[in-house]
Amino acid sequence: MGNDRYLTIALGKGRLAKKALELFENIGITCDEMKDPNTRKLIFVNEEYKLRFFLAKGPDVPTYVEYGAADMGIVGEDTILEEARNIYEVLDLGFGKCRMCVCGPKGAQDLLNHQELIRVATKYPRIAKDYFYNQKHQTVEIIKLNGSIELAPIVGLSEVIVDIVETGNTLRENGLDVLEVVCPLSARMVVNQVSMKMENERITKLIADLKGTLGQN
Ligand code: PRP
């Protein structure tokens, strides 16, 4: 079978994309064009390996991969859980490590302990709902926000938030604490289900090479 088809890899814009490119460099796949901080280009080609990389908003990466517009993607586990797309999750890349947590002022701990009907602000309503309803069996009101989630308990929109905590700096600087840990998170590689069959050899080799450089072999 000829290998003239490009394999397309969707990268979540920002920190993860930068780390992902470093990882590909470790296995000899470079894409210098993509590192130009001033570029507005969205798609980058590596002719040698017949790979095509593109940058997308994190939450859109699982969508591109499910529909096969990208054969593979690199995205945070938080996004994979929230988007719940039909895709294969094949590799923990070990970077982008953080935790999904319930956070709030210290006083909100009592409300959690007593299973009060509280308001929970979050960018991750599916994860929050699963945690409170299915794991804790606590009825809450979930309010979807799109960013700066830490504002919500400070200005009285909600009692707690469900959000990503990495260094903890945002919480500290806003007088909030981690009250409960929902789950650990890191960057993952995901694969389209049809591509996994049709391009199995190339994709399996790429995964094996990445595992090798990650010390997972
Ligand atoms: C994320 C997250 C927290 C912060 C956590 O926000 O929502 O606000 O990072 O990181 P820290 O523990 O290292 O402080 P992001 O910067 O992605 O922006 P957002 O508020 O627009 O979601």
Short mmCIF file of C-alpha atoms and ligand atoms in Angstrom, two decimals:
data_model
loop_
_atom_site.label_atom_id
_atom_site.label_comp_id
_atom_site.label_asym_id
_atom_site.label_seq_id
_atom_site.Cartn_x
_atom_site.Cartn_y
_atom_site.Cartn_z
CA MET A 1 0.00 0.00 0.00
CA GLY A 2 1.39 3.42 -0.92
CA ASN A 3 1.94 5.93 1.82
CA ASP A 4 1.21 9.07 -0.13
CA ARG A 5 -1.72 10.05 2.02
CA TYR A 6 -0.90 12.67 4.61
CA LEU A 7 -1.67 11.81 8.20
CA THR A 8 -3.28 14.82 9.81
CA ILE A 9 -2.64 15.69 13.45
CA ALA A 10 -4.72 18.31 15.30
CA LEU A 11 -3.00 20.13 18.14
CA GLY A 12 -4.77 22.09 20.85
CA LYS A 13 -3.51 25.69 20.55
CA GLY A 14 -1.18 27.08 23.21
CA ARG A 15 1.03 25.39 25.76
CA LEU A 16 0.08 21.86 24.75
CA ALA A 17 0.92 22.44 21.08
CA LYS A 18 4.37 23.74 22.00
CA LYS A 19 5.07 20.69 24.18
CA ALA A 20 3.65 18.37 21.54
CA LEU A 21 6.02 19.77 18.91
CA GLU A 22 8.98 19.22 21.25
CA LEU A 23 7.88 15.63 21.62
CA PHE A 24 7.71 15.12 17.85
CA GLU A 25 11.17 16.69 17.56
CA ASN A 26 12.48 14.06 19.96
CA ILE A 27 11.52 11.40 17.44
CA GLY A 28 12.99 13.34 14.51
CA ILE A 29 9.80 14.93 13.22
CA THR A 30 10.29 18.66 12.90
CA CYS A 31 8.03 21.43 11.78
CA ASP A 32 10.06 24.65 12.08
CA GLU A 33 7.45 26.76 10.34
CA MET A 34 5.08 26.09 13.19
CA LYS A 35 7.47 27.55 15.77
CA ASP A 36 7.44 31.03 14.25
CA PRO A 37 5.64 33.06 16.97
CA ASN A 38 4.40 35.59 14.40
CA THR A 39 2.81 33.18 11.99
CA ARG A 40 -0.94 33.26 11.46
CA LYS A 41 -0.84 30.05 9.47
CA LEU A 42 -3.04 27.29 10.77
CA ILE A 43 -1.71 24.29 8.90
CA PHE A 44 1.85 22.98 8.60
CA VAL A 45 3.28 20.15 6.54
CA ASN A 46 6.19 17.79 7.12
CA GLU A 47 6.90 16.40 3.65
CA GLU A 48 9.44 13.84 4.82
CA TYR A 49 6.96 11.97 7.02
CA LYS A 50 3.84 12.94 5.08
CA LEU A 51 2.37 14.57 8.15
CA ARG A 52 0.11 17.58 8.35
CA PHE A 53 -0.28 19.46 11.64
CA PHE A 54 -2.95 21.99 12.39
CA LEU A 55 -3.79 24.15 15.34
CA ALA A 56 -7.32 24.26 16.71
CA LYS A 57 -9.06 25.39 19.87
CA GLY A 58 -8.63 22.63 22.45
CA PRO A 59 -12.35 21.69 22.71
CA ASP A 60 -12.51 21.36 18.90
CA VAL A 61 -9.70 18.79 18.68
CA PRO A 62 -11.88 15.77 19.65
CA THR A 63 -14.47 16.98 17.11
CA TYR A 64 -11.96 17.08 14.24
CA VAL A 65 -10.72 13.63 15.25
CA GLU A 66 -14.18 12.07 15.60
CA TYR A 67 -15.19 13.24 12.11
CA GLY A 68 -11.87 12.14 10.60
CA ALA A 69 -10.83 15.66 9.54
CA ALA A 70 -7.79 14.83 11.67
CA ASP A 71 -6.48 11.28 12.00
CA MET A 72 -4.98 12.03 15.38
CA GLY A 73 -4.99 14.77 17.97
CA ILE A 74 -3.23 16.00 21.06
CA VAL A 75 -5.42 17.47 23.74
CA GLY A 76 -5.94 17.61 27.50
CA GLU A 77 -7.79 14.81 29.26
CA ASP A 78 -10.17 17.47 30.65
CA THR A 79 -11.31 18.26 27.11
CA ILE A 80 -11.61 14.58 26.18
CA LEU A 81 -13.84 13.93 29.19
CA GLU A 82 -15.94 17.04 28.61
CA GLU A 83 -16.45 16.51 24.87
CA ALA A 84 -17.12 12.74 25.20
CA ARG A 85 -16.51 12.04 21.50
CA ASN A 86 -16.20 8.63 19.82
CA ILE A 87 -12.43 8.54 19.55
CA TYR A 88 -9.64 6.29 20.80
CA GLU A 89 -7.42 7.62 23.56
CA VAL A 90 -4.10 5.90 22.91
CA LEU A 91 -1.33 7.58 24.87
CA ASP A 92 -0.69 9.57 28.03
CA LEU A 93 1.93 12.10 26.96
CA GLY A 94 2.95 12.91 30.52
CA PHE A 95 2.96 16.70 30.12
CA GLY A 96 0.27 19.25 30.88
CA LYS A 97 -0.18 17.61 34.26
CA CYS A 98 -2.80 19.20 36.47
CA ARG A 99 -5.91 18.27 38.47
CA MET A 100 -9.62 18.84 38.06
CA CYS A 101 -10.80 20.11 41.45
CA VAL A 102 -13.75 21.47 43.35
CA CYS A 103 -12.52 24.80 44.71
CA GLY A 104 -13.96 27.59 46.77
CA PRO A 105 -13.53 29.56 49.96
CA LYS A 106 -12.68 27.38 52.99
CA GLY A 107 -16.19 27.91 54.36
CA ALA A 108 -17.72 26.08 51.43
CA GLN A 109 -16.29 22.77 52.69
CA ASP A 110 -19.25 22.43 55.10
CA LEU A 111 -21.70 22.85 52.24
CA LEU A 112 -19.99 20.00 50.40
CA ASN A 113 -19.84 17.81 53.51
CA HIS A 114 -23.55 18.30 54.18
CA GLN A 115 -24.58 17.70 50.55
CA GLU A 116 -26.27 21.10 50.37
CA LEU A 117 -27.98 22.23 47.17
CA ILE A 118 -25.20 24.56 46.03
CA ARG A 119 -24.32 26.34 42.80
CA VAL A 120 -21.25 25.13 40.94
CA ALA A 121 -19.69 27.33 38.25
CA THR A 122 -17.53 25.63 35.65
CA LYS A 123 -16.24 25.47 32.10
CA TYR A 124 -16.76 21.70 32.39
CA PRO A 125 -20.48 21.04 33.02
CA ARG A 126 -20.31 17.37 31.96
CA ILE A 127 -17.39 16.61 34.28
CA ALA A 128 -19.01 18.56 37.14
CA LYS A 129 -22.34 16.82 36.62
CA ASP A 130 -20.75 13.39 36.52
CA TYR A 131 -18.79 14.12 39.69
CA PHE A 132 -21.64 15.52 41.76
CA TYR A 133 -24.50 13.38 40.45
CA ASN A 134 -22.87 10.02 39.73
CA GLN A 135 -19.97 9.92 42.14
CA LYS A 136 -21.10 12.00 45.12
CA HIS A 137 -24.85 11.63 44.68
CA GLN A 138 -25.25 15.31 45.50
CA THR A 139 -27.82 17.46 43.72
CA VAL A 140 -26.31 20.79 42.66
CA GLU A 141 -27.05 23.57 40.20
CA ILE A 142 -24.39 23.76 37.52
CA ILE A 143 -23.65 27.11 35.88
CA LYS A 144 -21.60 27.09 32.68
CA LEU A 145 -18.94 29.78 32.34
CA ASN A 146 -16.28 30.29 29.69
CA GLY A 147 -13.23 31.46 31.65
CA SER A 148 -11.90 33.21 34.76
CA ILE A 149 -13.99 30.71 36.71
CA GLU A 150 -12.38 31.75 40.01
CA LEU A 151 -14.44 34.94 39.87
CA ALA A 152 -17.69 33.09 40.46
CA PRO A 153 -17.44 32.39 44.22
CA ILE A 154 -15.80 35.76 44.84
CA VAL A 155 -18.64 37.78 43.36
CA GLY A 156 -21.37 35.46 44.63
CA LEU A 157 -22.40 33.68 41.45
CA SER A 158 -21.72 30.26 42.95
CA GLU A 159 -20.57 28.64 46.17
CA VAL A 160 -17.86 26.55 44.51
CA ILE A 161 -16.24 25.97 41.12
CA VAL A 162 -15.03 22.90 39.26
CA ASP A 163 -11.86 23.86 37.45
CA ILE A 164 -8.32 22.93 36.54
CA VAL A 165 -5.62 23.55 39.11
CA GLU A 166 -2.05 23.46 37.91
CA THR A 167 0.28 25.49 40.13
CA GLY A 168 -2.48 26.68 42.45
CA ASN A 169 -1.41 30.30 41.95
CA THR A 170 -4.77 31.50 40.62
CA LEU A 171 -6.55 30.04 43.65
CA ARG A 172 -4.01 31.45 46.13
CA GLU A 173 -4.11 34.92 44.63
CA ASN A 174 -7.88 34.93 44.90
CA GLY A 175 -8.22 33.49 48.40
CA LEU A 176 -9.66 30.16 47.29
CA ASP A 177 -8.69 26.57 48.14
CA VAL A 178 -8.89 23.11 46.67
CA LEU A 179 -11.76 21.46 48.54
CA GLU A 180 -12.00 18.15 46.67
CA VAL A 181 -10.00 16.53 43.87
CA VAL A 182 -12.10 15.19 40.99
CA CYS A 183 -9.32 13.57 38.93
CA PRO A 184 -5.73 13.98 37.73
CA LEU A 185 -5.25 15.24 34.15
CA SER A 186 -2.55 15.29 31.48
CA ALA A 187 -2.17 15.65 27.72
CA ARG A 188 -3.30 12.66 25.66
CA MET A 189 -3.01 11.46 22.10
CA VAL A 190 -6.34 10.56 20.50
CA VAL A 191 -7.00 8.73 17.23
CA ASN A 192 -9.92 8.55 14.81
CA GLN A 193 -11.51 5.09 14.93
CA VAL A 194 -11.44 4.52 11.15
CA SER A 195 -7.90 5.89 10.75
CA MET A 196 -6.75 3.46 13.41
CA LYS A 197 -7.79 0.62 11.08
CA MET A 198 -6.91 2.15 7.70
CA GLU A 199 -3.55 3.64 8.72
CA ASN A 200 -2.77 1.17 11.47
CA GLU A 201 0.86 0.61 10.56
CA ARG A 202 1.86 4.28 10.47
CA ILE A 203 -0.16 5.24 13.52
CA THR A 204 1.09 2.29 15.58
CA LYS A 205 4.67 3.12 14.63
CA LEU A 206 4.20 6.77 15.60
CA ILE A 207 2.71 5.76 18.96
CA ALA A 208 5.55 3.29 19.58
CA ASP A 209 8.18 5.95 18.76
CA LEU A 210 6.50 8.46 21.06
CA LYS A 211 6.28 5.84 23.82
CA GLY A 212 9.98 5.17 23.36
CA THR A 213 10.94 8.80 23.83
CA LEU A 214 8.59 9.03 26.83
CA GLY A 215 10.26 5.99 28.39
CA GLN A 216 7.03 4.00 28.28
CA ASN A 217 8.34 1.00 26.35
C1 PRP B 1 -6.76 27.75 33.89
C2 PRP B 1 -7.76 27.34 34.95
C3 PRP B 1 -7.35 28.16 36.14
C4 PRP B 1 -5.83 28.27 35.97
C5 PRP B 1 -5.16 27.28 36.86
O1 PRP B 1 -7.22 28.93 33.31
O2 PRP B 1 -9.09 27.60 34.54
O3 PRP B 1 -7.93 29.43 36.11
O4 PRP B 1 -5.54 27.96 34.61
O5 PRP B 1 -3.76 27.37 36.80
P1 PRP B 1 -2.88 27.60 38.08
O6 PRP B 1 -3.29 26.58 39.12
O7 PRP B 1 -1.46 27.32 37.60
O8 PRP B 1 -3.05 29.00 38.54
P2 PRP B 1 -6.66 29.47 31.94
O9 PRP B 1 -5.34 30.14 32.15
O10 PRP B 1 -6.65 28.37 30.94
O11 PRP B 1 -7.71 30.58 31.53
P3 PRP B 1 -9.29 30.72 31.72
O12 PRP B 1 -9.51 31.30 33.06
O13 PRP B 1 -9.70 31.64 30.63
O14 PRP B 1 -9.92 29.36 31.59
#
